[in-house]
């Protein structure tokens, strides 16, 4: 798993109205594009595991998936339709200790 010390961004914070990125989303995207490590993707189809560390107990564990996944696909230049299995986990952490972890592997059926 790759761990990034960054607070997960919810879908609610990512979009204005229907399809406009918020300033918060643009900043999140820029930070992630800078922080995500260089990796070589395995062959598709993909199984992706996400683990989010939330400082709010009311956070939904699937809420930050889409914004994070969109940035992953942009950084690593793949179409997220190639993700055929998604595993989502979450933990409650102290404020300031939020994180995102992910792994991408070939889905073996």
mmCIF file of C-alpha atoms in Angstrom:
data_model
loop_
_atom_site.group_PDB
_atom_site.id
_atom_site.type_symbol
_atom_site.label_atom_id
_atom_site.label_comp_id
_atom_site.label_asym_id
_atom_site.label_seq_id
_atom_site.Cartn_x
_atom_site.Cartn_y
_atom_site.Cartn_z
ATOM 1 C CA UNK A 1 0.000 0.000 0.000
ATOM 2 C CA UNK A 2 1.143 3.517 -0.731
ATOM 3 C CA UNK A 3 0.291 6.030 1.990
ATOM 4 C CA UNK A 4 -0.146 9.759 1.492
ATOM 5 C CA UNK A 5 -0.544 12.126 4.462
ATOM 6 C CA UNK A 6 -3.438 14.058 2.977
ATOM 7 C CA UNK A 7 -7.052 14.491 4.030
ATOM 8 C CA UNK A 8 -9.466 12.664 1.689
ATOM 9 C CA UNK A 9 -11.688 15.030 -0.281
ATOM 10 C CA UNK A 10 -15.369 14.224 -0.423
ATOM 11 C CA UNK A 11 -17.471 14.422 -3.550
ATOM 12 C CA UNK A 12 -19.412 17.232 -1.884
ATOM 13 C CA UNK A 13 -16.240 19.333 -1.624
ATOM 14 C CA UNK A 14 -15.089 18.457 -5.146
ATOM 15 C CA UNK A 15 -17.852 19.858 -7.326
ATOM 16 C CA UNK A 16 -19.831 23.075 -7.614
ATOM 17 C CA UNK A 17 -23.370 22.359 -8.691
ATOM 18 C CA UNK A 18 -23.346 19.719 -11.377
ATOM 19 C CA UNK A 19 -19.924 19.618 -13.059
ATOM 20 C CA UNK A 20 -17.688 22.456 -11.922
ATOM 21 C CA UNK A 21 -14.595 21.734 -9.860
ATOM 22 C CA UNK A 22 -14.296 23.740 -6.673
ATOM 23 C CA UNK A 23 -11.128 25.623 -5.765
ATOM 24 C CA UNK A 24 -10.688 23.053 -2.990
ATOM 25 C CA UNK A 25 -10.787 20.211 -5.531
ATOM 26 C CA UNK A 26 -8.291 21.953 -7.830
ATOM 27 C CA UNK A 27 -5.879 22.419 -4.899
ATOM 28 C CA UNK A 28 -6.380 18.767 -3.855
ATOM 29 C CA UNK A 29 -5.727 17.591 -7.416
ATOM 30 C CA UNK A 30 -2.541 19.658 -7.718
ATOM 31 C CA UNK A 31 -1.222 18.425 -4.379
ATOM 32 C CA UNK A 32 -1.942 14.799 -5.237
ATOM 33 C CA UNK A 33 -0.381 15.057 -8.696
ATOM 34 C CA UNK A 34 2.744 16.400 -7.009
ATOM 35 C CA UNK A 35 2.822 13.854 -4.149
ATOM 36 C CA UNK A 36 1.823 10.647 -5.935
ATOM 37 C CA UNK A 37 4.923 8.527 -6.523
ATOM 38 C CA UNK A 38 6.030 7.309 -9.920
ATOM 39 C CA UNK A 39 4.827 3.735 -10.366
ATOM 40 C CA UNK A 40 4.549 1.257 -13.193
ATOM 41 C CA UNK A 41 1.002 -0.015 -13.468
ATOM 42 C CA UNK A 42 0.397 -3.726 -13.814
ATOM 43 C CA UNK A 43 -1.736 -4.899 -16.736
ATOM 44 C CA UNK A 44 -5.512 -4.320 -16.482
ATOM 45 C CA UNK A 45 -8.142 -5.144 -15.396
ATOM 46 C CA UNK A 46 -7.438 -3.558 -12.013
ATOM 47 C CA UNK A 47 -8.297 -4.191 -8.418
ATOM 48 C CA UNK A 48 -7.831 -1.005 -6.403
ATOM 49 C CA UNK A 49 -7.758 -0.810 -2.634
ATOM 50 C CA UNK A 50 -8.356 2.521 -0.918
ATOM 51 C CA UNK A 51 -7.872 3.211 2.770
ATOM 52 C CA UNK A 52 -8.895 6.600 4.101
ATOM 53 C CA UNK A 53 -8.079 8.126 7.470
ATOM 54 C CA UNK A 54 -10.869 10.464 8.531
ATOM 55 C CA UNK A 55 -10.851 12.879 11.456
ATOM 56 C CA UNK A 56 -14.640 13.129 11.348
ATOM 57 C CA UNK A 57 -16.614 10.151 12.611
ATOM 58 C CA UNK A 58 -19.488 11.145 10.302
ATOM 59 C CA UNK A 59 -17.453 10.654 7.084
ATOM 60 C CA UNK A 60 -18.749 8.083 4.606
ATOM 61 C CA UNK A 61 -15.942 5.763 3.560
ATOM 62 C CA UNK A 62 -16.930 5.793 -0.128
ATOM 63 C CA UNK A 63 -17.347 9.570 -0.447
ATOM 64 C CA UNK A 64 -13.710 10.430 -1.337
ATOM 65 C CA UNK A 65 -13.280 7.569 -3.836
ATOM 66 C CA UNK A 66 -14.317 9.360 -7.034
ATOM 67 C CA UNK A 67 -12.208 12.515 -6.641
ATOM 68 C CA UNK A 68 -9.160 10.481 -5.600
ATOM 69 C CA UNK A 69 -9.702 7.891 -8.332
ATOM 70 C CA UNK A 70 -10.016 10.601 -10.987
ATOM 71 C CA UNK A 71 -6.657 12.048 -9.943
ATOM 72 C CA UNK A 72 -5.066 8.569 -9.933
ATOM 73 C CA UNK A 73 -6.257 7.918 -13.470
ATOM 74 C CA UNK A 74 -4.959 11.321 -14.565
ATOM 75 C CA UNK A 75 -1.543 10.825 -12.914
ATOM 76 C CA UNK A 76 -1.014 7.268 -14.135
ATOM 77 C CA UNK A 77 -2.759 7.775 -17.492
ATOM 78 C CA UNK A 78 -5.352 5.006 -17.367
ATOM 79 C CA UNK A 79 -9.098 4.934 -17.860
ATOM 80 C CA UNK A 80 -10.811 4.251 -14.547
ATOM 81 C CA UNK A 81 -13.314 2.023 -16.331
ATOM 82 C CA UNK A 82 -10.490 -0.556 -16.210
ATOM 83 C CA UNK A 83 -11.023 -0.819 -12.435
ATOM 84 C CA UNK A 84 -13.206 -3.869 -12.013
ATOM 85 C CA UNK A 85 -12.953 -4.344 -8.242
ATOM 86 C CA UNK A 86 -12.699 -1.711 -5.542
ATOM 87 C CA UNK A 87 -11.978 -2.335 -1.875
ATOM 88 C CA UNK A 88 -12.632 0.583 0.480
ATOM 89 C CA UNK A 89 -11.503 0.758 4.094
ATOM 90 C CA UNK A 90 -11.522 3.632 6.542
ATOM 91 C CA UNK A 91 -10.125 4.518 9.936
ATOM 92 C CA UNK A 92 -10.869 7.276 12.408
ATOM 93 C CA UNK A 93 -7.785 9.379 13.187
ATOM 94 C CA UNK A 94 -7.018 12.572 15.086
ATOM 95 C CA UNK A 95 -7.442 15.869 13.237
ATOM 96 C CA UNK A 96 -4.262 16.642 11.324
ATOM 97 C CA UNK A 97 -3.427 12.938 10.858
ATOM 98 C CA UNK A 98 -5.759 12.304 7.903
ATOM 99 C CA UNK A 99 -4.385 10.106 5.121
ATOM 100 C CA UNK A 100 -5.087 8.239 1.923
ATOM 101 C CA UNK A 101 -3.569 4.857 1.059
ATOM 102 C CA UNK A 102 -4.017 2.972 -2.178
ATOM 103 C CA UNK A 103 -2.793 -0.004 -4.109
ATOM 104 C CA UNK A 104 -3.414 -1.001 -7.700
ATOM 105 C CA UNK A 105 -2.965 -4.561 -8.878
ATOM 106 C CA UNK A 106 -4.115 -6.798 -11.680
ATOM 107 C CA UNK A 107 -7.471 -8.364 -10.942
ATOM 108 C CA UNK A 108 -7.164 -12.127 -11.082
ATOM 109 C CA UNK A 109 -10.458 -13.939 -11.367
#
